[in-house]
PDB file of C-alpha atoms in Angstrom:
ATOM      1  CA  LYS A   1       0.246  10.407   7.428  1.00 75.00           C
ATOM      2  CA  GLU A   2       3.154   9.226   5.301  1.00 88.00           C
ATOM      3  CA  LEU A   3       1.058   6.497   3.701  1.00 92.00           C
ATOM      4  CA  ARG A   4      -1.634   9.011   2.758  1.00 92.00           C
ATOM      5  CA  ALA A   5       0.931  11.221   1.038  1.00 94.00           C
ATOM      6  CA  MET A   6       2.337   8.201  -0.788  1.00 95.00           C
ATOM      7  CA  VAL A   7      -1.136   7.158  -1.936  1.00 96.00           C
ATOM      8  CA  ASP A   8      -1.946  10.681  -3.162  1.00 95.00           C
ATOM      9  CA  ALA A   9       1.319  10.825  -5.130  1.00 96.00           C
ATOM     10  CA  ALA A  10       0.776   7.368  -6.614  1.00 97.00           C
ATOM     11  CA  LYS A  11      -2.808   8.212  -7.640  1.00 96.00           C
ATOM     12  CA  GLN A  12      -1.612  11.323  -9.459  1.00 95.00           C
ATOM     13  CA  LYS A  13       1.094   9.363 -11.244  1.00 96.00           C
ATOM     14  CA  LEU A  14      -1.261   6.497 -12.096  1.00 95.00           C
ATOM     15  CA  GLY A  15      -4.018   8.657 -13.529  1.00 92.00           C
ATOM     16  CA  SER A  16      -6.758   6.029 -13.189  1.00 96.00           C
ATOM     17  CA  GLY A  17      -6.791   3.042 -10.870  1.00 96.00           C
ATOM     18  CA  VAL A  18      -6.445   1.774  -7.338  1.00 97.00           C
ATOM     19  CA  VAL A  19      -3.388   2.151  -5.108  1.00 97.00           C
ATOM     20  CA  ALA A  20      -2.794   0.015  -2.016  1.00 97.00           C
ATOM     21  CA  PHE A  21       0.059   0.414   0.442  1.00 96.00           C
ATOM     22  CA  ILE A  22       0.673  -1.689   3.522  1.00 96.00           C
ATOM     23  CA  ALA A  23       3.308  -0.764   6.068  1.00 96.00           C
ATOM     24  CA  VAL A  24       4.428  -3.234   8.702  1.00 96.00           C
ATOM     25  CA  ASN A  25       5.963  -1.905  11.905  1.00 95.00           C
ATOM     26  CA  GLY A  26       6.466  -3.843  15.100  1.00 95.00           C
ATOM     27  CA  GLY A  27       4.469  -6.734  13.657  1.00 96.00           C
ATOM     28  CA  LYS A  28       1.384  -4.567  13.060  1.00 97.00           C
ATOM     29  CA  ALA A  29       0.031  -3.612   9.646  1.00 97.00           C
ATOM     30  CA  ALA A  30      -1.240  -0.227   8.503  1.00 97.00           C
ATOM     31  CA  LEU A  31      -3.190  -0.177   5.228  1.00 97.00           C
ATOM     32  CA  THR A  32      -4.021   2.797   3.062  1.00 97.00           C
ATOM     33  CA  ILE A  33      -6.043   2.471  -0.135  1.00 97.00           C
ATOM     34  CA  GLY A  34      -6.605   5.139  -2.756  1.00 97.00           C
ATOM     35  CA  VAL A  35      -9.079   5.093  -5.643  1.00 97.00           C
ATOM     36  CA  THR A  36      -8.845   7.698  -8.389  1.00 97.00           C
ATOM     37  CA  ASP A  37     -11.831  10.012  -8.697  1.00 96.00           C
ATOM     38  CA  ASP A  38     -12.965   8.526 -12.008  1.00 96.00           C
ATOM     39  CA  LEU A  39     -13.535   5.129 -10.350  1.00 95.00           C
ATOM     40  CA  THR A  40     -15.167   6.044  -7.031  1.00 95.00           C
ATOM     41  CA  ASP A  41     -18.644   5.538  -8.479  1.00 95.00           C
ATOM     42  CA  ARG A  42     -17.777   1.825  -8.936  1.00 94.00           C
ATOM     43  CA  VAL A  43     -15.023   1.111  -6.400  1.00 95.00           C
ATOM     44  CA  SER A  44     -14.934   2.303  -2.793  1.00 96.00           C
ATOM     45  CA  ALA A  45     -11.631   2.584  -0.961  1.00 97.00           C
ATOM     46  CA  VAL A  46     -13.556   1.892   2.267  1.00 97.00           C
ATOM     47  CA  ASP A  47     -14.768  -1.494   1.004  1.00 96.00           C
ATOM     48  CA  LEU A  48     -11.271  -2.405  -0.196  1.00 97.00           C
ATOM     49  CA  VAL A  49      -9.534  -1.385   3.021  1.00 97.00           C
ATOM     50  CA  ARG A  50     -12.018  -3.416   5.053  1.00 96.00           C
ATOM     51  CA  ALA A  51     -11.209  -6.496   2.957  1.00 96.00           C
ATOM     52  CA  GLY A  52      -7.507  -5.940   3.544  1.00 97.00           C
ATOM     53  CA  ALA A  53      -7.927  -5.206   7.242  1.00 97.00           C
ATOM     54  CA  ALA A  54      -9.787  -8.473   7.799  1.00 96.00           C
ATOM     55  CA  ALA A  55      -6.815 -10.349   6.338  1.00 96.00           C
ATOM     56  CA  VAL A  56      -4.428  -8.815   8.898  1.00 97.00           C
ATOM     57  CA  GLY A  57      -6.763  -9.364  11.834  1.00 97.00           C
ATOM     58  CA  GLY A  58      -8.181  -5.848  11.884  1.00 96.00           C
ATOM     59  CA  LYS A  59     -11.776  -4.812  12.277  1.00 88.00           C
ATOM     60  CA  GLY A  60     -13.410  -2.146  10.194  1.00 85.00           C
ATOM     61  CA  GLY A  61     -11.431   0.657   8.707  1.00 90.00           C
ATOM     62  CA  GLY A  62     -12.776   3.781   7.194  1.00 93.00           C
ATOM     63  CA  GLY A  63     -12.359   6.963   5.283  1.00 95.00           C
ATOM     64  CA  ARG A  64     -13.816   8.260   2.058  1.00 96.00           C
ATOM     65  CA  PRO A  65     -14.600   6.548  -1.252  1.00 96.00           C
ATOM     66  CA  ASP A  66     -11.304   7.887  -2.649  1.00 97.00           C
ATOM     67  CA  MET A  67      -9.056   7.098   0.353  1.00 97.00           C
ATOM     68  CA  ALA A  68      -9.388   4.847   3.386  1.00 97.00           C
ATOM     69  CA  GLN A  69      -7.171   3.485   6.147  1.00 97.00           C
ATOM     70  CA  ALA A  70      -7.189   0.538   8.516  1.00 97.00           C
ATOM     71  CA  GLY A  71      -4.813  -1.561  10.547  1.00 96.00           C
ATOM     72  CA  GLY A  72      -4.399  -4.919  12.127  1.00 97.00           C
ATOM     73  CA  PRO A  73      -2.154  -6.861  14.482  1.00 97.00           C
ATOM     74  CA  ASN A  74      -0.924  -9.467  11.972  1.00 97.00           C
ATOM     75  CA  GLY A  75       1.616  -7.674   9.816  1.00 96.00           C
ATOM     76  CA  ASN A  76       3.000 -10.997   8.616  1.00 96.00           C
ATOM     77  CA  ASP A  77      -0.216 -11.394   6.614  1.00 97.00           C
ATOM     78  CA  ALA A  78       0.382  -8.281   4.484  1.00 96.00           C
ATOM     79  CA  ASP A  79       0.610 -10.360   1.291  1.00 96.00           C
ATOM     80  CA  THR A  80      -2.705 -12.002   2.151  1.00 97.00           C
ATOM     81  CA  ALA A  81      -4.225  -8.553   2.647  1.00 97.00           C
ATOM     82  CA  LEU A  82      -3.057  -7.424  -0.795  1.00 97.00           C
ATOM     83  CA  LYS A  83      -4.564 -10.557  -2.310  1.00 97.00           C
ATOM     84  CA  ALA A  84      -7.865  -9.896  -0.485  1.00 97.00           C
ATOM     85  CA  ILE A  85      -7.902  -6.360  -1.908  1.00 97.00           C
ATOM     86  CA  GLU A  86      -7.187  -7.714  -5.388  1.00 96.00           C
ATOM     87  CA  ILE A  87     -10.043 -10.209  -5.086  1.00 96.00           C
ATOM     88  CA  ALA A  88     -12.411  -7.441  -3.941  1.00 96.00           C
ATOM     89  CA  ILE A  89     -11.455  -5.369  -7.005  1.00 95.00           C
ATOM     90  CA  GLU A  90     -11.998  -8.367  -9.285  1.00 94.00           C
ATOM     91  CA  LYS A  91     -15.492  -8.872  -7.822  1.00 93.00           C
ATOM     92  CA  VAL A  92     -16.391  -5.241  -8.531  1.00 88.00           C
ATOM     93  CA  ALA A  93     -15.029  -5.548 -12.078  1.00 85.00           C
ATOM     94  CA  ALA A  94     -16.977  -8.746 -12.694  1.00 88.00           C
ATOM     95  CA  ALA A  95     -20.180  -7.185 -11.404  1.00 87.00           C
ATOM     96  CA  SER A  96     -19.853  -4.218 -13.768  1.00 77.00           C
ATOM     97  CA  ASP A  97     -19.274  -6.402 -16.856  1.00 70.00           C
TER      98      ASP A  97
END
């Protein structure tokens, strides 16, 4: 719940963009992704969170196009998850060019 509130606050402050938070607790990772409303027609938070979840050993993940959550057992791979999310965003950007 705390990550969702953080994502909502960050989205409001950002105005337009994607927000990704990963919390690591007890070696496990919890991911929450937010996409501002103006971008949900091109970028889905669900697709991004699934890319991040795979990097931390998670399966699936879900939510809405504007906010999604997932988790995984490999919290030490949080940096890899952020990179996977970044790559997924770059692919969407390249496809829309």
